[in-house]
Structure formats: structure tokens, C-alpha cells
Tab-separated table of C-alpha atoms and ligand atoms in Angstrom:
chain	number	residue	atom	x	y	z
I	1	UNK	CA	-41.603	64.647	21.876
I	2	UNK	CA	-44.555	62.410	22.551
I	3	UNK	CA	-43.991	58.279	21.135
I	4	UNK	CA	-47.019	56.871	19.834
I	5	UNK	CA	-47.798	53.021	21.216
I	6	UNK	CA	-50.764	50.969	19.829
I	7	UNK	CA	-52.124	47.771	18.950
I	8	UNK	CA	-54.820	46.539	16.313
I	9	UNK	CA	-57.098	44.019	17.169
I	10	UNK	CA	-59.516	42.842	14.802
I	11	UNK	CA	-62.445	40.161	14.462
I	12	UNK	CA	-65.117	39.162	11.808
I	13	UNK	CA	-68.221	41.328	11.177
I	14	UNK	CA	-69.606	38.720	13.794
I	15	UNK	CA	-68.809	35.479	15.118
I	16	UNK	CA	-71.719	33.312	16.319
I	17	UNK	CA	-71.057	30.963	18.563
I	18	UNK	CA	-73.530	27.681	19.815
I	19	UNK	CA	-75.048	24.394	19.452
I	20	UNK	CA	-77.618	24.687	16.201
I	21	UNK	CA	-75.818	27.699	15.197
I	22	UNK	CA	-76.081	26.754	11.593
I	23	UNK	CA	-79.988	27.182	11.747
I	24	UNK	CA	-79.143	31.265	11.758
I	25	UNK	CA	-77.401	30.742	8.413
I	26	UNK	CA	-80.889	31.136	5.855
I	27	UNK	CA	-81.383	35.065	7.987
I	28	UNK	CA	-77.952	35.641	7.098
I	29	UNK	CA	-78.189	34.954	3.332
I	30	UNK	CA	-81.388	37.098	3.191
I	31	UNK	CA	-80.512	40.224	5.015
I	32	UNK	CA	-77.600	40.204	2.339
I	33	UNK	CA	-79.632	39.964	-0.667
I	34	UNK	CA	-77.373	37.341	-2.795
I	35	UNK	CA	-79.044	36.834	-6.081
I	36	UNK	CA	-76.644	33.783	-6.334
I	37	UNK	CA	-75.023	31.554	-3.727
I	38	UNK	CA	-71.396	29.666	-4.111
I	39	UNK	CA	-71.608	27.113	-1.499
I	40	UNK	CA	-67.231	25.644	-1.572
I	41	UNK	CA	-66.677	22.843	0.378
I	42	UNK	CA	-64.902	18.958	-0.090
I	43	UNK	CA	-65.524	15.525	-0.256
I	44	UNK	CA	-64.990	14.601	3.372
I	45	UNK	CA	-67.963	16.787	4.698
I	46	UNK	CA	-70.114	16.318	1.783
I	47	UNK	CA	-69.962	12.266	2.486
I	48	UNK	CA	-70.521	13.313	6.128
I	49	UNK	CA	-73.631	14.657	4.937
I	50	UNK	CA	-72.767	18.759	5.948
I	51	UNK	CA	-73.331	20.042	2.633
I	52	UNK	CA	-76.852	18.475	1.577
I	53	UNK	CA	-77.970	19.708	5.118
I	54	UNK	CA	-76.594	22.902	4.579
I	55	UNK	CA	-78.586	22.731	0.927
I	56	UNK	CA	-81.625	21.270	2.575
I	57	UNK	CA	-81.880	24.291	4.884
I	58	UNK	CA	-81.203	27.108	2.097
I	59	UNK	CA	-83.405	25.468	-0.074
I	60	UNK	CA	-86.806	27.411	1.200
I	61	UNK	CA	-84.787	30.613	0.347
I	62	UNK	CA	-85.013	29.632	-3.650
I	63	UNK	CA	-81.466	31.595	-4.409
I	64	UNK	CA	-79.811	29.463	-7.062
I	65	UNK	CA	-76.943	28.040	-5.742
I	66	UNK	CA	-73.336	26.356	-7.463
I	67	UNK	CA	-72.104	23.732	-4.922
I	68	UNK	CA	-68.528	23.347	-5.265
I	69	UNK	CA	-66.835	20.360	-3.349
I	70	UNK	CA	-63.749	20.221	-5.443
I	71	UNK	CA	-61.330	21.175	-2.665
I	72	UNK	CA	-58.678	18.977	-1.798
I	73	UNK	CA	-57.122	18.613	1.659
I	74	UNK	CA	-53.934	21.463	1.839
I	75	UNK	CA	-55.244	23.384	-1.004
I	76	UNK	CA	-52.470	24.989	-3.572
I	77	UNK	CA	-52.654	27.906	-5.160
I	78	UNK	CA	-53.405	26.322	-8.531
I	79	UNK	CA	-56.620	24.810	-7.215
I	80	UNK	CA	-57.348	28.250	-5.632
I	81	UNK	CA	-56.990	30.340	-9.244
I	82	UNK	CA	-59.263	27.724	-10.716
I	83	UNK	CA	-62.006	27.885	-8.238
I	84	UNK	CA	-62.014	31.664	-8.548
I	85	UNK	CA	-62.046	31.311	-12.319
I	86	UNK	CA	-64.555	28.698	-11.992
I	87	UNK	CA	-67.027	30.931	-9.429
I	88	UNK	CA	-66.235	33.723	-11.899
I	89	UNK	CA	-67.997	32.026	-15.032
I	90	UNK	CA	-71.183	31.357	-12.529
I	91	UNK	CA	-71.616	34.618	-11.465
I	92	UNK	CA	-72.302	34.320	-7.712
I	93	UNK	CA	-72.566	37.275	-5.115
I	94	UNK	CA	-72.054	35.361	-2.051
I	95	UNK	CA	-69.660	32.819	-0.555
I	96	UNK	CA	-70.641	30.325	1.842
I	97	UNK	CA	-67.694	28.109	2.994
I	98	UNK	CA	-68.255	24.658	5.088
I	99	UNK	CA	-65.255	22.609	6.002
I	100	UNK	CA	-62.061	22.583	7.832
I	101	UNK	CA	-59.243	24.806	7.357
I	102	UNK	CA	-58.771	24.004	3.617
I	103	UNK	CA	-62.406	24.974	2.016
I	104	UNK	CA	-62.467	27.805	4.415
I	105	UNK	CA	-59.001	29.547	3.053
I	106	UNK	CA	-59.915	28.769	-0.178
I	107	UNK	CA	-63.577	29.929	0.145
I	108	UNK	CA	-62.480	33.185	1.708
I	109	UNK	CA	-60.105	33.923	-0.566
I	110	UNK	CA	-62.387	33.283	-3.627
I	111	UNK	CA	-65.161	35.801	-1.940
I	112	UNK	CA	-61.768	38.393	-2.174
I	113	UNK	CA	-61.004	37.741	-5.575
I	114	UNK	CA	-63.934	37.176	-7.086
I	115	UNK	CA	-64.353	40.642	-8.759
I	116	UNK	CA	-60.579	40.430	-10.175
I	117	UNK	CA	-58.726	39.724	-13.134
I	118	UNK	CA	-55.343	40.219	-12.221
I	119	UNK	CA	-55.245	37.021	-10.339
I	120	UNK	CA	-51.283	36.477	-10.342
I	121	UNK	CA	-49.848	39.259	-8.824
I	122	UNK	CA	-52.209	38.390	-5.521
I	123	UNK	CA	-51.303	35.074	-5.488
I	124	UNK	CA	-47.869	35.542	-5.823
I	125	UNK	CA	-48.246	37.936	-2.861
I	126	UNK	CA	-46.821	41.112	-5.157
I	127	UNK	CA	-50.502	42.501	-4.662
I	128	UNK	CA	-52.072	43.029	-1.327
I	129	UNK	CA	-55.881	41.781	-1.417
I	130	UNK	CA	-57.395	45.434	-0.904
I	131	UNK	CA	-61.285	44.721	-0.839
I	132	UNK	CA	-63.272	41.709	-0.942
I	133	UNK	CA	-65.764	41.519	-3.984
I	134	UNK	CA	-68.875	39.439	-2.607
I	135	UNK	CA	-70.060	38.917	1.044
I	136	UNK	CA	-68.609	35.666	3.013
I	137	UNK	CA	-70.124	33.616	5.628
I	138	UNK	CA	-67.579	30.556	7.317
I	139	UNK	CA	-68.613	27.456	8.938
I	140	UNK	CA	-65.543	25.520	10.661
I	141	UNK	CA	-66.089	21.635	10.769
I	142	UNK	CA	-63.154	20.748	11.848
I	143	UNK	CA	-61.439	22.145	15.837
I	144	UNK	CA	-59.563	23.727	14.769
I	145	UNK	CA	-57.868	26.007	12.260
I	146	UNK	CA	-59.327	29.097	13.570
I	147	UNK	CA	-59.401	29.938	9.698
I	148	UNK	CA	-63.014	31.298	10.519
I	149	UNK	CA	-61.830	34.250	12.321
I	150	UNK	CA	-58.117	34.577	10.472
I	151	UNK	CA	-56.716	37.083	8.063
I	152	UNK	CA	-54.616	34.778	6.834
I	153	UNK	CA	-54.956	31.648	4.272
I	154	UNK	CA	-52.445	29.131	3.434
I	155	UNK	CA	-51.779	27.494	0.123
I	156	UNK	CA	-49.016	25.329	-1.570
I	157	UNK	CA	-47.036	26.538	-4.015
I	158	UNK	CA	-46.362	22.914	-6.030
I	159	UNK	CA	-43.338	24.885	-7.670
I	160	UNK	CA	-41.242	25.526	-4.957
I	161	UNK	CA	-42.528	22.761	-2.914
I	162	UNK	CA	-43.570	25.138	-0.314
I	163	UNK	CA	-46.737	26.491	1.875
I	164	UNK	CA	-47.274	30.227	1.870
I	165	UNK	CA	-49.799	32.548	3.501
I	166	UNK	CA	-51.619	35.280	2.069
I	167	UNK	CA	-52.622	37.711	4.500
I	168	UNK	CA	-55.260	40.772	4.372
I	169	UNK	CA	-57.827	41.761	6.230
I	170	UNK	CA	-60.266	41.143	4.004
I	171	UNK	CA	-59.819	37.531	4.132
I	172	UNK	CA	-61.798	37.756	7.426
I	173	UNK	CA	-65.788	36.768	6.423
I	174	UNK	CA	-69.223	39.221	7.362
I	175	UNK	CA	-70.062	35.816	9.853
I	176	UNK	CA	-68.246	33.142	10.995
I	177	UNK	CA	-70.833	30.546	12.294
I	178	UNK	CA	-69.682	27.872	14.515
I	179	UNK	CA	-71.812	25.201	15.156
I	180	UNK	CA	-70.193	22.224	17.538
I	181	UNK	CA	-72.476	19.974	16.096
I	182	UNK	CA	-71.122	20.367	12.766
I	183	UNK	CA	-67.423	18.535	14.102
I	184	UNK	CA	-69.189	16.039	15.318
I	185	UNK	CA	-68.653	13.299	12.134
I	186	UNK	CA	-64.900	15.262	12.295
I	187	UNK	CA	-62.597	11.545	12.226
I	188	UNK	CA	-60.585	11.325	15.189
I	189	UNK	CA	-57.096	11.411	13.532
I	190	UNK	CA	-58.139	14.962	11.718
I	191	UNK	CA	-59.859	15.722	15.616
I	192	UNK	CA	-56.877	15.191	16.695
I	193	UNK	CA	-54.657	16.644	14.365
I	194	UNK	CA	-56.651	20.024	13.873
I	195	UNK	CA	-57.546	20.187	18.002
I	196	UNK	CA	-53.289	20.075	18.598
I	197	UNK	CA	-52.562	22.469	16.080
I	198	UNK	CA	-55.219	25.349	18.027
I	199	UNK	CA	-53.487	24.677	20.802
I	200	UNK	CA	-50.094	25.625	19.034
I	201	UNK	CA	-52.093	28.808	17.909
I	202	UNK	CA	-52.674	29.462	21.780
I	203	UNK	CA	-49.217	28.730	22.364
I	204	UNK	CA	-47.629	30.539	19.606
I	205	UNK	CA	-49.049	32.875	19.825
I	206	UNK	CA	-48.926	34.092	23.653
I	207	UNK	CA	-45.116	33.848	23.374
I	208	UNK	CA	-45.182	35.874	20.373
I	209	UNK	CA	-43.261	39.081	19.754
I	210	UNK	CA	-46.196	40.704	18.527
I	211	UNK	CA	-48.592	39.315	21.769
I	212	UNK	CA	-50.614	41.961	23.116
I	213	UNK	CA	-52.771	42.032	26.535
I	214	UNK	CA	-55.706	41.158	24.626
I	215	UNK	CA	-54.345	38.495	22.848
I	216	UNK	CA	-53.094	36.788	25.587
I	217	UNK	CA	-56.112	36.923	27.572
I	218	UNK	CA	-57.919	34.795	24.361
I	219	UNK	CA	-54.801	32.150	24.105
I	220	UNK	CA	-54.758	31.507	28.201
I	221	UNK	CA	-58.599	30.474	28.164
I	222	UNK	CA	-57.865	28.504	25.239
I	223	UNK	CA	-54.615	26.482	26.769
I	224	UNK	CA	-56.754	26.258	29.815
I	225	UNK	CA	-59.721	24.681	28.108
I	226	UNK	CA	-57.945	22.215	26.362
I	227	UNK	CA	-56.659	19.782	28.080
I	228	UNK	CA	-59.905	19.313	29.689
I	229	UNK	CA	-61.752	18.495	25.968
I	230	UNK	CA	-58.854	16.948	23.556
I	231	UNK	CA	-58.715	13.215	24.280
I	232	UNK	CA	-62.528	13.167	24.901
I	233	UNK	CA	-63.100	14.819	21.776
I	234	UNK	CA	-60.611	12.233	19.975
I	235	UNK	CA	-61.664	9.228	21.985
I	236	UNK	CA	-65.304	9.727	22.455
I	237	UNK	CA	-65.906	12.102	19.043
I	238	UNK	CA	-70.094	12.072	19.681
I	239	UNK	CA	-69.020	13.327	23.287
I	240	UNK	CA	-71.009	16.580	22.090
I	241	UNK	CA	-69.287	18.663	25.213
I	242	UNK	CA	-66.116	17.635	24.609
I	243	UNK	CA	-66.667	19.640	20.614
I	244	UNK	CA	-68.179	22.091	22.207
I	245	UNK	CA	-65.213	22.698	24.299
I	246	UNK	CA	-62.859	22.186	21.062
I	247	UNK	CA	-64.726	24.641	19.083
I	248	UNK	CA	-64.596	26.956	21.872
I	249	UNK	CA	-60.195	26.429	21.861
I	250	UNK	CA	-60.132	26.965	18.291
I	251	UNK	CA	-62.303	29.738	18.225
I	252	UNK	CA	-60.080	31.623	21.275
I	253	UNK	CA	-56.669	30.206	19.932
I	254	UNK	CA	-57.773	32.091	16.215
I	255	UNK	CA	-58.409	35.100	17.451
I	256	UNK	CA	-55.381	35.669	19.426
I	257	UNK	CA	-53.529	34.113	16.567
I	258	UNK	CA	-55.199	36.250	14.124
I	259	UNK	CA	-54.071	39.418	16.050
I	260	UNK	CA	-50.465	38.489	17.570
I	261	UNK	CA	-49.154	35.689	14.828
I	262	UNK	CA	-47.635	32.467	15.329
I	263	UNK	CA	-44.145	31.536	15.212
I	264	UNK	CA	-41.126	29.290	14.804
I	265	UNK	CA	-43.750	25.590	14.921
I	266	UNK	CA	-45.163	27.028	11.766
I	267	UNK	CA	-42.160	28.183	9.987
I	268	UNK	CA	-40.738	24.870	10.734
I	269	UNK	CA	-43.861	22.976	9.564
I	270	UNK	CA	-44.868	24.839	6.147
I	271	UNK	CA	-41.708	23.001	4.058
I	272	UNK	CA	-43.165	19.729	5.613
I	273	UNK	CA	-46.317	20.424	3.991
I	274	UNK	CA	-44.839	21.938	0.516
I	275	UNK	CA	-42.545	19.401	0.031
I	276	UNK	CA	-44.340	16.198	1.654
I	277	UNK	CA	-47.751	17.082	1.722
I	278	UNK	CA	-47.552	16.250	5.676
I	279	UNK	CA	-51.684	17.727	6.888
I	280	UNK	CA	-50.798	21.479	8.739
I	281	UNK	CA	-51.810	19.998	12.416
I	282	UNK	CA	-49.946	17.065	12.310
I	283	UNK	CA	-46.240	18.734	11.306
I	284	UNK	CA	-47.272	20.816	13.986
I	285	UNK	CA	-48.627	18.763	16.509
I	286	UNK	CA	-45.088	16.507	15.742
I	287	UNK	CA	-42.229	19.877	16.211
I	288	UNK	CA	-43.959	21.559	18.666
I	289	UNK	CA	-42.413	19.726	21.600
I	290	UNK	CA	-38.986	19.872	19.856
I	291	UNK	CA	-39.227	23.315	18.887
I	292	UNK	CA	-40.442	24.686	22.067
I	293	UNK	CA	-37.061	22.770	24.038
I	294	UNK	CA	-34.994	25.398	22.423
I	295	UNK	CA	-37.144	28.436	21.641
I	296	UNK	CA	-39.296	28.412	25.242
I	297	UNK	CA	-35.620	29.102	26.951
I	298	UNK	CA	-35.896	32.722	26.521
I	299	UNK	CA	-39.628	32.830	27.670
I	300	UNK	CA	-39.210	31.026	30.795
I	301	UNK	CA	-41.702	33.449	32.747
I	302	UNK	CA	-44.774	32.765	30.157
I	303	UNK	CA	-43.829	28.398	30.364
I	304	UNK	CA	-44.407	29.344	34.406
I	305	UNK	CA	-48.084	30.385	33.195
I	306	UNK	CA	-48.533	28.198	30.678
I	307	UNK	CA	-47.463	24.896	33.138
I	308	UNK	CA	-50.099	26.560	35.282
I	309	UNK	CA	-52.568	26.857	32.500
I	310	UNK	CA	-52.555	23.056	31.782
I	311	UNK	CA	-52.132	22.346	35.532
I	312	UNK	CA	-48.981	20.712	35.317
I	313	UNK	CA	-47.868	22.489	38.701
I	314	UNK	CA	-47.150	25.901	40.637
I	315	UNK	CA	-43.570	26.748	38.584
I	316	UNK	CA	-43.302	29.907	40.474
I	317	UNK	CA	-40.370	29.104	42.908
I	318	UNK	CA	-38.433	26.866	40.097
I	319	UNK	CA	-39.244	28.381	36.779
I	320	UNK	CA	-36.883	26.626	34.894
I	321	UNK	CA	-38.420	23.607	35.696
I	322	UNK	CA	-41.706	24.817	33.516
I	323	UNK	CA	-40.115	24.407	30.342
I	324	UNK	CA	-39.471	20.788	30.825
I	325	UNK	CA	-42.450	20.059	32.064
I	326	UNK	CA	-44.887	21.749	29.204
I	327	UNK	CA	-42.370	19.694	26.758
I	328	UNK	CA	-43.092	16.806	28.137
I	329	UNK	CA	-46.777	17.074	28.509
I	330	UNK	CA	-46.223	17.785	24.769
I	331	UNK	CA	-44.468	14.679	24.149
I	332	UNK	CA	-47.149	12.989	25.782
I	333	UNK	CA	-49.795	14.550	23.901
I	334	UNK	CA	-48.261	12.443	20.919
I	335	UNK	CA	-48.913	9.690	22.680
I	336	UNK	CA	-52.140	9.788	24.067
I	337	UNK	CA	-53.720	10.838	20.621
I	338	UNK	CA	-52.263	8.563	18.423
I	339	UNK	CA	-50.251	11.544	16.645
I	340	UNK	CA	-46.962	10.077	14.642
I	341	UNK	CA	-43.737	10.969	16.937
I	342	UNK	CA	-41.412	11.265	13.963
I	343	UNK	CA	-40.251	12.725	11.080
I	344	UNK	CA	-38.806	8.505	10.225
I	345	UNK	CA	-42.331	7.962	10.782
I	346	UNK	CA	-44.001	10.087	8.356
I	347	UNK	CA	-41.544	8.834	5.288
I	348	UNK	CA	-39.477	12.332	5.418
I	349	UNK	CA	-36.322	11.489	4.209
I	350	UNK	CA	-33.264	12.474	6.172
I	351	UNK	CA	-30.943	13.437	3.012
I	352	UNK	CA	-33.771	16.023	2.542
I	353	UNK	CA	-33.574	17.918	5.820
I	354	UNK	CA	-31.000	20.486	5.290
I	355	UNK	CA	-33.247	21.630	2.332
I	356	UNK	CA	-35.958	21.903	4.955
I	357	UNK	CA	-33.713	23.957	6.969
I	358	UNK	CA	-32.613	26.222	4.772
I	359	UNK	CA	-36.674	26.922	3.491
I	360	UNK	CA	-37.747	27.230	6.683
I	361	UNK	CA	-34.942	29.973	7.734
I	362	UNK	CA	-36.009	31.498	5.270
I	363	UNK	CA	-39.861	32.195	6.717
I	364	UNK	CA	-39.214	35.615	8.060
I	365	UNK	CA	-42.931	36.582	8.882
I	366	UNK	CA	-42.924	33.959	11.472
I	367	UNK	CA	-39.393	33.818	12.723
I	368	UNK	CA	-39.165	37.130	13.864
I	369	UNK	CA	-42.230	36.967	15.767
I	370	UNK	CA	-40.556	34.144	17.855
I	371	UNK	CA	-38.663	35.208	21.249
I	372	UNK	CA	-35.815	33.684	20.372
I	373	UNK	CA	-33.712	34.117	17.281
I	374	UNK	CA	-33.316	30.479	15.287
I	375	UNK	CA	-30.524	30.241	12.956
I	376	UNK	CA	-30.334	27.413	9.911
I	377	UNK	CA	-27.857	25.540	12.689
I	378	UNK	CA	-30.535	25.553	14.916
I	379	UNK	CA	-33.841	24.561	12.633
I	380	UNK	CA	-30.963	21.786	11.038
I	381	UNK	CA	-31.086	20.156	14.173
I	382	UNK	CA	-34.577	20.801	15.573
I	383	UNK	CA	-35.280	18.424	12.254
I	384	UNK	CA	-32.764	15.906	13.053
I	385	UNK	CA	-33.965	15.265	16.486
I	386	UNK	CA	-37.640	15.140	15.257
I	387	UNK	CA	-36.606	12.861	12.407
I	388	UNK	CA	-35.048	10.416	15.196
I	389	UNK	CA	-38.185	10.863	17.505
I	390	UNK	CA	-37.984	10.903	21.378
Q	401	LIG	N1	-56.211	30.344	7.529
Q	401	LIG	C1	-55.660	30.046	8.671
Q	401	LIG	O1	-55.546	30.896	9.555
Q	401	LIG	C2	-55.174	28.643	8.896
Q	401	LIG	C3	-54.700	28.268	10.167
Q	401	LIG	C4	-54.251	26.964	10.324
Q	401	LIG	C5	-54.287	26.071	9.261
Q	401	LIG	N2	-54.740	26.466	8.040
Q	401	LIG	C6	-54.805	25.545	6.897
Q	401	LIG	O2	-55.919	24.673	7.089
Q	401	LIG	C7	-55.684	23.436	6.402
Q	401	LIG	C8	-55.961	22.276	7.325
Q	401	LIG	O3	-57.285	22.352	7.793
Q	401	LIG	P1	-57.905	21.259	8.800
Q	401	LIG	O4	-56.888	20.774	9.726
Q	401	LIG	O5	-59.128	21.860	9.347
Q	401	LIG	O6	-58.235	20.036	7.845
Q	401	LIG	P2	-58.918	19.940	6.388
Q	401	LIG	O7	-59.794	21.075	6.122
Q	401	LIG	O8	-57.820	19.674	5.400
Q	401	LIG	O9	-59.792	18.614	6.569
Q	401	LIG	C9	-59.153	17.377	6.799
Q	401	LIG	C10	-60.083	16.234	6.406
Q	401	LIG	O10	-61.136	16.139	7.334
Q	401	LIG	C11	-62.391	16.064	6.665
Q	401	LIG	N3	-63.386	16.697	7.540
Q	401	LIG	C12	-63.345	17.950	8.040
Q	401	LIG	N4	-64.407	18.154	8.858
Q	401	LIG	C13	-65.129	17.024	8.850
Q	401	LIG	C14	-66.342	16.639	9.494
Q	401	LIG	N5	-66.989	17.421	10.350
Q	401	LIG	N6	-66.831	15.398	9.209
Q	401	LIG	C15	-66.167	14.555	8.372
Q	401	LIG	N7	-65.003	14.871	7.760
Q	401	LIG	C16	-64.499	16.087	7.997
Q	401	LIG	C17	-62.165	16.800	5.359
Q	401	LIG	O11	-63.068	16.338	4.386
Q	401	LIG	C18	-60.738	16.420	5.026
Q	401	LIG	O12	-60.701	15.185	4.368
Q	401	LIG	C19	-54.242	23.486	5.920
Q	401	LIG	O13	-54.180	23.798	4.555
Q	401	LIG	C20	-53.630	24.602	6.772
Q	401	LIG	O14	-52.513	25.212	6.140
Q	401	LIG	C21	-55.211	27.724	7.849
């Protein structure tokens, strides 16, 4: 009897990659023939100026375009269903989306529903998206979601006070387009923010149950990268190789977190962000280091490579050592970029946390991708430490 063994691994139609990248973006539009353009983005990079150059440089291409900018920070699935319906009433045959991880998931998600009028059952998840109605072309401003090069999207459901993903293939776009110069106006405390939570992609990821060889291999070039870009790019945000290094961590950490998952950071950050409206990279940025003290005990071989990764030291004669020394580079992390240290901090209040425990055990997807098997006990007092701080 033979077994069968395999892996997937899957990427946009083509990910372009470079200063000025966004120049490439009028040949794009042509080749594919749109007859009408929705250009979805937010307020934040239209008063940076992103969107009018991004009109300015289509404009010679005489497509009518409807410029959306309506999209808040953490998008929920309400504002999702009424940009679809919205984009439905124009009539477009092409999504372009500009912006940081929120205008990208909702802009590729609208370019997969476009052509549908069942729109509950696939945001309630109860329908898998099965084929994307209109081209989509992505342009990350922010370092990074990695939502350019993701199947997934994440939205808040205001009911239950919770984040959820949608996941399908064909939530990955025909181009993602990164352009480093297009993070540049990025405000530190989102650079900061956005650039921790791709390196808890990277990290996530390569410990994941469902890391493959080929996933790792992205995540360890991103972990290596960024310590070498992240407080520059914070610090010093017109330090233009310092984004080009961040774009290049987020772009790496995606990938491999596109193909092998994330894991128990996430699970215990989405309730954060349903309930509190905490931003995605800073719940994360804030458990990882408490997270990781209990879940990286059963992966003590990949904290040897990823202390060597960051070059916190040769681990290889006293592995268990790693783990406390990637955990408190973490802790430092906080620190050095101005990141809040606690869940006191961020106005969480303490009476809620065994609600937050018992939502996040409840995150299966991501739970069971993590090497080590976290019961409510457990996520009950990963919160209670993080609400205390270090
Ligand atoms: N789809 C995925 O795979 C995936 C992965 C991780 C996170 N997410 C989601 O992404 C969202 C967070 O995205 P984010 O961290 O990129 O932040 P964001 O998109 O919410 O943007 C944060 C703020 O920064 C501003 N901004 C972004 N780029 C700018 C620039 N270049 N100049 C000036 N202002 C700029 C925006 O206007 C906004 O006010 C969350 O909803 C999260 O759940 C999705």
C-alpha cells in the first residue's frame, strides 16, 4: 500500500517587487482590458497623497474610475457587504486596492464577490468563495500584513464582538505590486505596529504544524532581515532602505504565512480586536512574548534557529536557553518601538478576560496549527500576565 505525502504552495499570479514599482501599474490595467476601474482605499493614504498619485498616473489610460476611500481601520463585515453592494451599483471590472492590511482584505474580497448576490452565506463563512468575479491588483502601504500575497482576509463581526477570517484562494490578486516607496509616509506607531506583526507571521508560522520546507525557508530570511530594518524603519521612517528591507519581511513573512498558517498569537489577539477594537499588529506585537513563554516549550529545536536568526547567540549546546532569550528580545522589542506592554495599558478590562479566554479557545483554525496544545486554563492566564505587563 503506497501513502500519499504532499504539500500546496501557492502565490499570486505575480508579485512585483522594487523601488517605483507602482509605475508598472497603468501596463497592468491595460493588458486586462477593464472598461471600469474601482480604485478602494482609506483616509490615511489618501491624506498621504497615495491615491491622487495613483489617479494621476491612471489618468492617461482614460478608464473611468470610482475611487472609494470609505474603509475604516479593522474593517467589519458590515462595511465589507456595503462596499460590494456599493461597487455592484457602479459596475466596475477591475479592483485596484492601495492601503494597509484593511483596504487590501476588503478590496480583495470585493473583486471575489463582486459578481454575487448571495452575499450572506460567504460572509458568514457557510459558503466557500469559489471564483473571483473581476481581476485584482494589491498595493501594500503599510510593512506589513502580507495581505498582498494572503488567501485569507479578516473582518469584525460587531455582533459577536469578534474578528474572523475568510479564507479562499481566490482572495489572492492577478498582481501584488509592492513599491517601498509607497510606506514611506507609513506613521511610525502603524510602522511599527504592522512591521512586529510580519515578524509574528515569520514566527508563527515556522513553528507551525502545517510548516513545510518551503515555508520555512521564506519565514527564516524574513526573521533574519528584520532586526536589521525595524527600529530604522520606525525611528528614521524616510530611511528608504530600512522600507525596503520591511517590505521585503512582510512580503517573505506572507508567503510562508499564506502557505503554513499562523497560530496561537493570533487566536489570542482576534477577541482583542472584536471586542476592543485593539489594531491586529499591536495585540500581536503585545502577546507574542507571553504567548511564546509557554507555547515555544515544545519547539525548543526551531527557538535554537530562530535565536540564531536574530543573532541573539549559538543555542546549540544549551537549547533551552533559546527560548528565554527570543522572549526577551521580544520583550524588548516593546520597548524599543514604543509598542504598549499591557493589556492595563490598552484600557482592557480585567473582569472581561475570561470572556476573552473562552473566545479565543474557541479559534480552532489557529490553535491546532500551534505545537503545543493551549487549553482555556492556559489562554486565562497568558491574558492575566499580559494584562499585568512584565
Ligand atoms: N489578510 C491577511 O492575511 C491579514 C494579515 C494580517 C492582518 N490583516 C488585517 O489587516 C488589518 C491591519 O492592517 P495594517 O496593520 O496594515 O493597518 P491598516 O491598514 O489598518 O492601516 C493603519 C493606518 O495607517 C494608515 N496608513 C497605512 N499606510 C499608510 C501610508 N503609507 N501613509 C500614511 N498612512 C498610512 C491607514 O490610513 C490607517 O489609518 C487588520 O484588519 C488585520 O486583521 C490581514
Amino acid at each position: 500500500m503506497s501513502t500519499i505525502g504532499y504539500y500546496d504552495f501557492r502565490m499570486p499570479g505575480a508579485v512585483r517587487f522594487g523601488v517605483n514599482a507602482l509605475q508598472t501599474l497603468p501596463d497592468e490595467i491595460r493588458q486586462r482590458k477593464a472598461a471600469k476601474i474601482a480604485l478602494i482605499s482609506d483616509k490615511g493614504v489618501e491624506g498621504a497623497g497615495l491615491v491622487q498619485k495613483v489617479i494621476d498616473l491612471l489618468q492617461p489610460l482614460s478608464i473611468p474610475m470610482t475611487v472609494f476611500t470609505d474603509i475604516k481601520g479593522e474593517p467589519t463585515f458590515a462595511l465589507l457587504e456595503s462596499t460590494v453592494r456599493n461597487l455592484q451599483r457602479e459596475g466596475c471590472d477591475l479592483v485596484v486596492g492601495i492601503g494597509g492590511g484593511s483596504a487590501m482584505d476588503v478590496a480583495k474580497t470585493t473583486a471575489a464577490l463582486l459578481d454575487k448576490s448571495d452575499l450572506a452565506a460567504y460572509l458568514s463563512g457557510s459558503a466557500v468563495i469559489e471564483s473571483r468575479s473581476v481581476p485584482c491588483i494589491l498595493l501594500p502601504t503599510t510593512s506589513g500584513t502580507g495581505a498582498e500575497v494572503t488567501m485569507n482576509a479578516i473582518f469584525g463581526d460587531e455582533e459577536q464582538e469578534l474578528k474572523r477570517g475568510l479564507v479562499s484562494q481566490m482572495l489572492l490578486p492577478d498582481v501584488a505590486i509592492i513599491d517601498p516607496m509607497l510606506t514611506v509616509t507609513c506613521p511610525a506607531k502603524v510602522t511599527a505596529a504592522s512591521g512586529v506583526d510580519a515578524f509574528t507571521h515569520a514566527i508563527e508560522s515556522y513553528v507551525a504544524v502545517r510548516a513545510t520546507p518551503m515555508t520555512r525557508m521564506y519565514a527564516e530570511k524574513a526573521m533574519k532581515l528584520f532586526p536589521q530594518h525595524i527600529t530604522r524603519a520606525v525611528h528614521h521612517g524616510s530611511n528608504l532602505e530600512a522600507r525596503i528591507g520591511m517590505c521585503l519581511v512582510s512580503n517573505l513573512a506572507g508567503i510562508s504565512l499564506a502557505n503554513a498558517g499562523v497560530g496561537a498569537v493570533h487566536a489570542l489577539a482576534y477577541p482583542l480586536g472584536g471586542k476592543y477594537h485593539i489594531e491586529h499588529g499591536v495585540a500581536n506585537a503585545l502577546l507574542m512574548p507571553y504567548v511564546f513563554e509557554v507555547t515555544g516549550r515544545t519547539c525548543t529545536e526551531q527557538m535554537v534557529h530562530v535565536a540564531k536568526f536574530l543573532q541573539l547567540g549559538d543555542f546549540e549546546e544549551q537549547p533551552h536557553d533559546a527560548l528565554d532569550a527570543v522572549v526577551r528580545y521580544l520583550y524588548r522589542l516593546l520597548g524599543e518601538l514604543d509598542l504598549p506592554s499591557s493589556l492595563k495599558q490598552l484600557g482592557v478590562d480585567e473582569a472581561s478576560l475570561p470572556v476573552l479566554a473562552e473566545q479565543a479557545s474557541r479559534v480552532d483554525r489557529l490553535l491546532s496549527n500551534t505545537p503545543y496544545k493551549l487549553t482555556y486554563d492556559k489562554i486565562l492566564s497568558i491574558y492575566k500576565k499580559a494584562y499585568a505587563g512584565q
